[in-house]
Tab-separated table of C-alpha atoms in Angstrom:
chain	number	residue	atom	x	y	z
Q	1	MET	CA	93.060	85.841	93.434
Q	2	LYS	CA	93.677	82.109	93.074
Q	3	VAL	CA	91.844	80.330	90.219
Q	4	THR	CA	91.395	76.533	90.536
Q	5	PHE	CA	89.540	74.496	87.830
Q	6	TYR	CA	86.961	71.782	89.083
Q	7	GLY	CA	85.213	71.070	85.886
Q	8	THR	CA	86.769	71.717	82.357
Q	9	ARG	CA	84.476	69.463	80.101
Q	10	GLY	CA	81.622	70.748	77.778
Q	11	SER	CA	78.320	69.408	77.500
Q	12	LEU	CA	78.327	66.262	79.370
Q	13	ALA	CA	80.378	64.881	82.253
Q	14	THR	CA	82.857	62.260	80.997
Q	15	PRO	CA	84.632	60.536	83.784
Q	16	GLY	CA	86.987	57.626	83.195
Q	17	ARG	CA	90.672	56.938	82.795
Q	18	ALA	CA	90.749	58.413	79.244
Q	19	THR	CA	90.002	61.904	80.653
Q	20	GLU	CA	91.733	61.750	83.981
Q	21	ARG	CA	94.374	64.341	83.033
Q	22	TYR	CA	91.967	67.166	81.974
Q	23	GLY	CA	88.896	65.980	83.742
Q	24	GLY	CA	85.379	64.756	83.066
Q	25	ASN	CA	83.437	67.139	85.388
Q	26	THR	CA	81.454	69.928	83.640
Q	27	SER	CA	82.318	73.803	84.090
Q	28	CYS	CA	83.093	74.830	87.498
Q	29	VAL	CA	85.806	77.142	88.578
Q	30	LEU	CA	86.672	78.343	92.109
Q	31	VAL	CA	88.150	81.870	92.548
Q	32	ARG	CA	89.499	82.756	95.918
Q	33	GLY	CA	90.123	86.411	96.939
Q	34	GLU	CA	93.111	87.382	99.241
Q	35	ASP	CA	90.521	88.011	101.849
Q	36	GLY	CA	89.158	84.523	101.674
Q	37	SER	CA	86.212	85.610	99.292
Q	38	ALA	CA	84.875	82.477	97.422
Q	39	LEU	CA	83.408	82.946	94.035
Q	40	VAL	CA	82.286	79.653	92.208
Q	41	LEU	CA	82.007	80.036	88.451
Q	42	ASP	CA	79.234	77.786	87.151
Q	43	ALA	CA	77.610	74.921	88.689
Q	44	GLY	CA	78.573	72.051	86.561
Q	45	THR	CA	79.242	68.723	88.256
Q	46	GLY	CA	82.534	69.919	89.282
Q	47	ILE	CA	80.922	72.217	91.910
Q	48	ARG	CA	80.432	69.181	94.332
Q	49	ALA	CA	84.200	68.926	94.730
Q	50	ALA	CA	84.473	72.653	94.904
Q	51	GLY	CA	82.102	72.901	97.885
Q	52	ALA	CA	83.866	70.110	99.610
Q	53	ASP	CA	87.057	72.105	99.464
Q	54	LEU	CA	85.619	75.150	101.001
Q	55	PRO	CA	86.668	76.043	104.547
Q	56	ARG	CA	83.904	74.953	107.103
Q	57	ASP	CA	83.712	78.319	108.700
Q	58	LEU	CA	83.125	80.191	105.315
Q	59	ARG	CA	79.828	82.172	106.054
Q	60	ARG	CA	79.376	83.482	102.154
Q	61	VAL	CA	79.911	82.128	98.937
Q	62	ASP	CA	78.844	83.697	95.426
Q	63	ILE	CA	77.930	81.405	92.643
Q	64	LEU	CA	78.150	83.090	89.363
Q	65	LEU	CA	76.124	81.301	86.443
Q	66	THR	CA	76.803	82.032	83.005
Q	67	HIS	CA	73.802	80.566	81.662
Q	68	LEU	CA	71.283	77.792	82.523
Q	69	HIS	CA	72.115	74.876	80.175
Q	70	MET	CA	72.359	71.500	81.987
Q	71	ASP	CA	76.083	71.440	81.890
Q	72	HIS	CA	76.386	74.532	83.947
Q	73	ILE	CA	74.113	73.894	86.409
Q	74	GLN	CA	73.718	70.013	86.822
Q	75	GLY	CA	75.896	69.979	90.225
Q	76	LEU	CA	74.187	72.770	91.858
Q	77	GLY	CA	71.845	70.693	94.002
Q	78	PHE	CA	75.226	68.732	95.236
Q	79	PHE	CA	76.906	71.893	96.409
Q	80	GLY	CA	77.413	71.454	100.162
Q	81	PRO	CA	77.086	74.995	101.472
Q	82	LEU	CA	73.406	75.052	100.050
Q	83	TYR	CA	72.644	72.926	102.822
Q	84	ASN	CA	74.226	74.889	105.667
Q	85	PRO	CA	71.650	77.368	107.429
Q	86	ARG	CA	74.634	79.482	108.505
Q	87	VAL	CA	76.038	80.174	104.889
Q	88	GLU	CA	74.650	83.006	102.828
Q	89	VAL	CA	74.671	81.837	99.185
Q	90	HIS	CA	74.467	84.383	96.490
Q	91	LEU	CA	73.372	83.057	93.017
Q	92	TRP	CA	73.889	85.416	90.120
Q	93	GLY	CA	72.730	84.367	86.544
Q	94	PRO	CA	70.571	85.419	83.580
Q	95	ALA	CA	66.820	85.664	83.601
Q	96	SER	CA	64.954	85.371	80.280
Q	97	ALA	CA	62.506	87.625	78.689
Q	98	THR	CA	59.679	85.717	80.177
Q	99	ALA	CA	61.131	84.088	83.193
Q	100	ALA	CA	62.966	85.150	86.494
Q	101	LEU	CA	66.090	83.265	87.496
Q	102	ASP	CA	64.438	81.395	90.195
Q	103	ALA	CA	61.488	80.320	87.942
Q	104	ARG	CA	64.092	79.226	85.521
Q	105	LEU	CA	66.333	77.399	88.021
Q	106	SER	CA	63.358	75.846	89.469
Q	107	ARG	CA	62.640	73.775	86.353
Q	108	TYR	CA	65.691	71.612	87.301
Q	109	LEU	CA	65.617	72.048	91.224
Q	110	SER	CA	62.077	70.608	91.623
Q	111	PRO	CA	60.666	67.159	91.022
Q	112	PRO	CA	60.797	64.766	89.185
Q	113	LEU	CA	64.391	66.156	88.040
Q	114	PHE	CA	65.506	66.841	91.616
Q	115	PRO	CA	63.993	66.037	94.915
Q	116	VAL	CA	64.837	69.326	96.834
Q	117	LEU	CA	63.076	72.428	95.805
Q	118	LEU	CA	65.016	75.530	95.346
Q	119	ARG	CA	62.912	77.411	98.057
Q	120	ASP	CA	63.447	74.811	100.564
Q	121	LEU	CA	67.234	74.853	100.578
Q	122	PRO	CA	68.564	75.473	104.039
Q	123	CYS	CA	71.129	78.158	103.289
Q	124	ARG	CA	70.500	81.846	103.290
Q	125	LEU	CA	69.823	82.080	99.474
Q	126	HIS	CA	69.953	85.375	97.625
Q	127	LEU	CA	69.086	85.502	93.884
Q	128	HIS	CA	70.488	88.169	91.452
Q	129	HIS	CA	70.026	88.619	87.922
Q	130	VAL	CA	72.762	89.616	85.633
Q	131	PRO	CA	73.723	91.727	83.616
Q	132	CYS	CA	73.276	94.427	86.341
Q	133	GLY	CA	76.181	96.726	86.175
Q	134	GLU	CA	79.293	96.419	88.380
Q	135	ILE	CA	79.065	93.850	91.014
Q	136	LYS	CA	81.306	94.300	94.277
Q	137	ILE	CA	82.308	91.163	96.256
Q	138	GLY	CA	85.087	91.462	98.665
Q	139	PRO	CA	88.098	92.684	96.596
Q	140	PHE	CA	86.636	91.691	93.420
Q	141	THR	CA	84.924	93.984	90.928
Q	142	ILE	CA	82.848	91.984	88.668
Q	143	VAL	CA	81.280	92.812	85.365
Q	144	ALA	CA	78.657	90.231	83.365
Q	145	GLN	CA	77.941	90.928	79.759
Q	146	SER	CA	75.611	89.118	77.453
Q	147	VAL	CA	77.658	87.112	74.911
Q	148	CYS	CA	76.922	85.119	71.764
Q	149	HIS	CA	75.472	81.570	72.807
Q	150	PRO	CA	72.035	80.215	72.461
Q	151	GLY	CA	69.728	81.485	75.020
Q	152	PRO	CA	70.477	84.231	77.739
Q	153	THR	CA	74.281	83.803	78.437
Q	154	VAL	CA	76.778	86.104	80.118
Q	155	GLY	CA	80.425	85.971	80.349
Q	156	TYR	CA	82.262	87.384	83.337
Q	157	ARG	CA	85.107	89.677	84.025
Q	158	LEU	CA	86.614	89.688	87.583
Q	159	ALA	CA	89.302	92.270	88.766
Q	160	ASP	CA	90.815	92.330	92.088
Q	161	GLY	CA	92.944	95.501	91.625
Q	162	ARG	CA	96.037	93.417	91.057
Q	163	ALA	CA	94.850	90.980	88.019
Q	164	VAL	CA	91.896	90.442	85.724
Q	165	LEU	CA	90.306	87.027	85.084
Q	166	THR	CA	87.809	86.644	82.249
Q	167	TYR	CA	85.629	83.677	81.993
Q	168	ILE	CA	83.532	83.017	78.949
Q	169	PRO	CA	83.115	79.265	78.841
Q	170	ASP	CA	80.403	79.009	75.962
Q	171	HIS	CA	81.106	81.472	73.425
Q	172	GLU	CA	80.934	81.747	69.646
Q	173	PRO	CA	82.227	85.121	68.671
Q	174	ALA	CA	82.759	84.105	65.100
Q	175	LEU	CA	79.222	83.355	64.523
Q	176	GLY	CA	78.172	84.948	61.099
Q	177	ALA	CA	81.328	87.203	60.857
Q	178	ARG	CA	82.848	87.401	57.522
Q	179	HIS	CA	86.371	87.569	58.679
Q	180	PHE	CA	86.761	86.767	62.236
Q	181	PRO	CA	88.049	88.413	64.270
Q	182	GLU	CA	86.710	92.027	62.919
Q	183	ASP	CA	86.710	95.307	64.806
Q	184	PRO	CA	86.659	94.848	68.570
Q	185	GLU	CA	83.688	96.891	69.079
Q	186	TRP	CA	81.685	94.431	66.826
Q	187	THR	CA	83.280	91.218	68.810
Q	188	SER	CA	81.122	89.608	71.268
Q	189	GLY	CA	82.695	89.477	74.639
Q	190	TRP	CA	85.649	91.749	73.613
Q	191	GLU	CA	85.169	94.180	76.361
Q	192	LEU	CA	85.127	91.446	79.084
Q	193	ALA	CA	88.436	89.924	77.645
Q	194	ARG	CA	90.477	93.252	77.080
Q	195	ASP	CA	93.840	92.964	78.428
Q	196	ALA	CA	92.939	90.080	80.836
Q	197	ASP	CA	95.837	88.340	82.675
Q	198	LEU	CA	93.777	85.103	82.378
Q	199	LEU	CA	91.187	84.356	79.655
Q	200	VAL	CA	89.368	81.116	80.261
Q	201	HIS	CA	87.349	80.564	77.033
Q	202	ASP	CA	85.360	78.142	74.962
Q	203	ALA	CA	87.583	76.056	72.611
Q	204	GLN	CA	85.402	72.991	71.977
Q	205	TYR	CA	86.063	72.199	68.489
Q	206	THR	CA	88.901	71.941	66.125
Q	207	ARG	CA	89.022	74.147	63.101
Q	208	GLU	CA	88.044	71.146	60.899
Q	209	GLU	CA	84.979	70.385	63.304
Q	210	TYR	CA	83.493	74.015	63.646
Q	211	PRO	CA	81.787	74.353	60.084
Q	212	SER	CA	79.470	71.455	60.883
Q	213	HIS	CA	78.695	72.842	64.375
Q	214	LEU	CA	78.035	76.371	63.266
Q	215	GLY	CA	75.609	78.365	65.534
Q	216	TRP	CA	75.849	75.780	68.425
Q	217	GLY	CA	77.447	78.384	70.445
Q	218	HIS	CA	80.948	77.211	70.825
Q	219	SER	CA	84.295	78.147	69.482
Q	220	SER	CA	87.385	76.500	67.656
Q	221	LEU	CA	90.635	76.260	69.336
Q	222	HIS	CA	91.850	78.673	66.434
Q	223	ASP	CA	88.868	81.123	67.062
Q	224	ALA	CA	89.633	81.197	70.771
Q	225	LEU	CA	93.102	82.036	70.042
Q	226	ALA	CA	92.232	84.524	67.557
Q	227	PHE	CA	89.817	86.134	70.134
Q	228	GLY	CA	92.558	86.080	72.719
Q	229	ALA	CA	94.788	88.136	70.277
Q	230	LEU	CA	92.313	90.567	69.544
Q	231	ALA	CA	91.630	91.209	73.332
Q	232	ARG	CA	95.713	91.249	73.939
Q	233	VAL	CA	95.202	88.850	76.965
Q	234	ARG	CA	98.189	87.613	78.730
Q	235	ARG	CA	97.240	83.944	78.954
Q	236	LEU	CA	94.515	81.883	77.589
Q	237	VAL	CA	93.209	78.580	78.872
Q	238	PHE	CA	91.176	76.336	76.657
Q	239	PHE	CA	87.947	75.502	78.386
Q	240	HIS	CA	84.775	73.440	77.626
Q	241	HIS	CA	86.597	70.399	76.041
Q	242	ASP	CA	84.622	68.262	73.737
Q	243	PRO	CA	83.189	65.268	75.659
Q	244	ALA	CA	84.274	62.999	72.592
Q	245	ARG	CA	87.860	63.989	73.210
Q	246	ASP	CA	90.015	62.029	75.484
Q	247	ASP	CA	93.364	63.477	77.086
Q	248	HIS	CA	95.518	62.518	74.068
Q	249	ALA	CA	93.101	64.168	71.759
Q	250	VAL	CA	92.684	67.436	73.694
Q	251	SER	CA	96.567	67.745	74.052
Q	252	ALA	CA	96.954	66.859	70.312
Q	253	ALA	CA	94.108	69.432	69.268
Q	254	ALA	CA	95.647	72.381	71.746
Q	255	GLU	CA	99.226	71.693	70.416
Q	256	ALA	CA	98.281	71.864	66.690
Q	257	ALA	CA	96.182	75.004	67.115
Q	258	VAL	CA	99.034	76.859	69.150
Q	259	VAL	CA	101.651	75.630	66.595
Q	260	ASP	CA	99.518	76.720	63.741
Q	261	ALA	CA	98.568	80.194	65.083
Q	262	ARG	CA	101.762	81.219	67.017
Q	263	PRO	CA	99.989	83.358	69.592
Q	264	ALA	CA	102.099	86.048	71.442
Q	265	PHE	CA	100.781	84.655	74.567
Q	266	SER	CA	100.755	81.440	76.381
Q	267	ALA	CA	97.756	79.076	75.765
Q	268	MET	CA	97.008	75.573	77.174
Q	269	PRO	CA	93.954	73.434	77.856
Q	270	ALA	CA	92.357	73.766	81.278
Q	271	ALA	CA	92.914	70.759	83.543
Q	272	GLU	CA	90.945	69.842	86.538
Q	273	GLY	CA	92.579	70.308	89.677
Q	274	GLU	CA	95.162	72.941	88.228
Q	275	SER	CA	95.376	76.400	89.799
Q	276	PHE	CA	96.595	79.784	88.713
Q	277	ASP	CA	97.609	82.510	91.062
Q	278	LEU	CA	97.192	85.947	89.436
Q	279	PRO	CA	98.795	88.177	88.629
Q	280	ALA	CA	101.447	85.436	87.735
Q	281	GLY	CA	104.874	85.797	89.307
Q	282	PRO	CA	107.738	87.128	87.451
B	1	MET	CA	86.081	102.518	72.020
B	2	ALA	CA	83.355	100.421	73.481
B	3	GLN	CA	82.015	97.048	72.398
B	4	HIS	CA	78.361	97.095	71.159
B	5	ALA	CA	75.787	94.761	72.911
B	6	VAL	CA	75.714	91.274	71.935
B	7	GLU	CA	72.246	91.777	70.418
B	8	LEU	CA	73.592	94.608	68.061
B	9	ILE	CA	76.546	92.386	67.072
B	10	LEU	CA	74.435	89.491	66.196
B	11	THR	CA	71.983	91.699	64.205
B	12	ARG	CA	74.770	92.863	62.183
B	13	GLN	CA	76.169	89.465	61.619
B	14	LEU	CA	72.802	88.318	60.416
B	15	ALA	CA	72.324	91.529	58.228
B	16	SER	CA	75.849	90.722	56.701
B	17	CYS	CA	74.634	87.141	55.693
B	18	LEU	CA	71.382	88.350	54.058
B	19	SER	CA	70.495	89.839	50.560
B	20	VAL	CA	67.919	92.148	51.981
B	21	PRO	CA	69.165	95.703	52.294
B	22	ILE	CA	69.373	96.372	56.080
B	23	VAL	CA	70.492	99.460	58.116
B	24	LEU	CA	71.383	99.251	61.633
B	25	PHE	CA	70.649	102.133	63.892
B	26	GLY	CA	71.763	102.937	67.421
B	27	PRO	CA	69.408	104.059	69.982
B	28	THR	CA	70.025	107.999	69.206
B	29	GLY	CA	69.350	107.345	65.602
B	30	ASP	CA	73.057	107.168	64.403
B	31	VAL	CA	73.619	104.662	61.547
B	32	LEU	CA	75.973	101.978	63.066
B	33	PHE	CA	76.035	99.600	60.179
B	34	TYR	CA	74.648	98.993	56.681
B	35	ASN	CA	75.140	95.742	54.790
B	36	GLU	CA	76.228	95.254	51.188
B	37	PRO	CA	72.894	94.973	49.702
B	38	ALA	CA	72.048	98.538	51.370
B	39	GLU	CA	75.264	99.916	50.032
B	40	ALA	CA	73.670	99.451	46.471
B	41	LEU	CA	70.633	101.129	47.477
B	42	LEU	CA	71.953	104.007	49.558
B	43	GLY	CA	74.897	104.678	46.767
B	44	MET	CA	77.718	104.607	49.184
B	45	ARG	CA	80.071	101.905	51.016
B	46	PHE	CA	80.242	101.165	54.633
B	47	GLN	CA	83.959	100.543	54.199
B	48	GLU	CA	84.394	104.071	53.110
B	49	THR	CA	81.921	105.935	55.479
B	50	GLY	CA	82.062	103.843	58.579
B	51	PRO	CA	79.280	104.652	61.095
B	52	LEU	CA	77.294	107.864	60.294
B	53	THR	CA	75.859	110.471	62.725
B	54	LEU	CA	72.030	111.166	62.232
B	55	VAL	CA	73.098	114.661	60.692
B	56	GLU	CA	75.613	113.046	58.418
B	57	SER	CA	73.185	110.225	57.195
B	58	ASP	CA	70.515	112.802	56.436
B	59	ARG	CA	72.825	114.765	54.547
B	60	ARG	CA	73.915	112.035	52.286
B	61	VAL	CA	70.447	110.110	51.947
B	62	ARG	CA	67.147	112.136	51.401
B	63	LEU	CA	63.791	110.697	52.080
B	64	THR	CA	60.839	112.186	50.470
B	65	ASP	CA	57.219	111.540	49.477
B	66	GLU	CA	56.154	111.125	45.772
B	67	ARG	CA	55.854	115.091	45.360
B	68	GLY	CA	59.719	115.362	46.605
B	69	ALA	CA	58.633	116.934	49.938
B	70	GLU	CA	61.256	115.757	52.713
B	71	ILE	CA	59.513	113.281	55.154
B	72	PRO	CA	59.685	114.559	58.574
B	73	ARG	CA	62.368	112.605	60.837
B	74	ALA	CA	59.565	111.769	63.348
B	75	ALA	CA	57.478	110.132	60.542
B	76	ARG	CA	60.183	107.670	59.370
B	77	PRO	CA	59.932	104.115	60.299
B	78	SER	CA	63.355	104.262	61.927
B	79	ALA	CA	62.401	107.104	64.123
B	80	ILE	CA	59.114	105.389	65.157
B	81	ALA	CA	60.914	102.196	65.931
B	82	LEU	CA	63.312	104.035	67.990
B	83	GLY	CA	60.918	106.697	69.741
B	84	GLN	CA	57.836	104.556	69.956
B	85	GLN	CA	59.547	101.111	70.312
B	86	ARG	CA	57.175	99.480	67.748
B	87	PRO	CA	57.437	98.336	64.286
B	88	ALA	CA	56.732	100.578	61.427
B	89	HIS	CA	56.411	100.536	57.851
B	90	SER	CA	56.006	103.089	54.917
B	91	GLN	CA	56.481	103.720	51.449
B	92	MET	CA	58.664	106.732	50.081
B	93	TRP	CA	61.214	107.774	47.715
B	94	MET	CA	65.028	107.684	48.477
B	95	THR	CA	67.599	109.807	46.918
B	96	ALA	CA	70.892	107.871	47.574
B	97	ALA	CA	74.214	109.236	48.056
B	98	ASP	CA	75.131	108.969	44.467
B	99	GLY	CA	72.009	110.896	43.426
B	100	THR	CA	69.982	108.040	42.246
B	101	ARG	CA	66.137	108.331	43.192
B	102	ARG	CA	64.230	105.091	43.910
B	103	ALA	CA	60.939	104.270	45.198
B	104	VAL	CA	61.534	102.163	48.441
B	105	GLU	CA	59.327	100.208	51.005
B	106	VAL	CA	60.690	100.685	54.588
B	107	THR	CA	60.085	98.407	57.302
B	108	ALA	CA	61.723	99.228	60.832
B	109	PHE	CA	61.540	97.183	64.203
B	110	PRO	CA	63.271	98.250	67.546
B	111	LEU	CA	66.054	96.214	69.109
B	112	LEU	CA	65.034	95.756	72.586
B	113	ALA	CA	67.457	93.924	74.907
B	114	GLU	CA	66.318	90.681	76.706
B	115	ALA	CA	66.663	92.462	79.937
B	116	GLY	CA	65.006	95.407	78.688
B	117	GLY	CA	66.325	98.721	77.269
B	118	LEU	CA	66.428	99.968	73.803
B	119	LEU	CA	69.569	99.258	71.790
B	120	GLY	CA	68.694	100.564	68.350
B	121	ALA	CA	66.607	99.646	65.381
B	122	ALA	CA	66.952	97.543	62.302
B	123	VAL	CA	65.585	98.917	58.992
B	124	MET	CA	64.892	96.926	55.895
B	125	PHE	CA	64.768	98.613	52.569
B	126	TRP	CA	63.078	97.202	49.522
B	127	GLU	CA	63.231	98.799	46.166
B	128	ARG	CA	59.472	98.991	44.811
B	129	ASP	CA	60.447	98.752	41.105
B	130	GLY	CA	63.358	96.396	41.983
B	131	ARG	CA	63.566	92.635	42.666
């Protein structure tokens, strides 16, 4: 599978020269299978460019939403395939205890926030609730599981038989834990991330910033590294960069955490436009 | 080893931060976790016992009425929360693992997942003659 980052920023889009290395678009990752399957992870502002890069003859695309916070759905209405009647778009995301996915999405995709109604989109739209057991799409077996973040939120584990990608962009597994990480079975997201070839994980804060953001649903870089070690991942990509951090600060924070934690795996900040082929070459 | 549902994880994390004795039950009545204040009441330490099966927890901790008669399993708040998926409350006597007998109030509520489905129950204990 090929994994390409189209949006790596958390919370708020931050375009500009100060963020051009890691990118200013909010969460969006495109995953292409060897058979041409296209999975789009989250619909932040990066999804516009992801849609533009898809082949024109593509007839099916699946959008996997982790949750419905604005930075994960803001780009949805600007995803080109939604306006193509020949494309089947499958939209996967969590319902809430009181509202189905279409009702929740329609709060945004309706006036006055957006001119086009969800039900009026020209594509052939199919909505699915997650978590829902194993999902099979092309060569991918996908599992969605609820994770620790305010409101209904899931993470995804995608396996194509050769490699495993885990995507948990918004996640605070250390919340309330006396000593993080504790037992794997008592750690949010562990099963999703277990032995993953690539873990894309929330790392919004530095260790110093985290205590004043407790309960906001995000991780420190150190906690992301500890979580990756617990799950024995092969590679970790820091994701959901804080909008207040420019490129220099993202690099510095990541480098400091890695030097301090000395993980047994490689760890680096996600950068818009960057791709990973999984499994990684020798 | 399977990971617990995030709702159970969060309940455990909340329980770990409270001074109220809380026992966390799985859907079949096994004890998954109890916090430090509950350790004092139950007369045992989670670090030493780990999770307990229903049979094992019954063997260690006895729940009786004021005359010392065993309270049937189905009448206990934990069993009502799990079996009938509704909150339940009652007063009873607890003989802890260390032999101490206490009058307690017990309140249980079911843990139902956002997407539906019973995950377990959280049970709060309160010593009647205590705090």
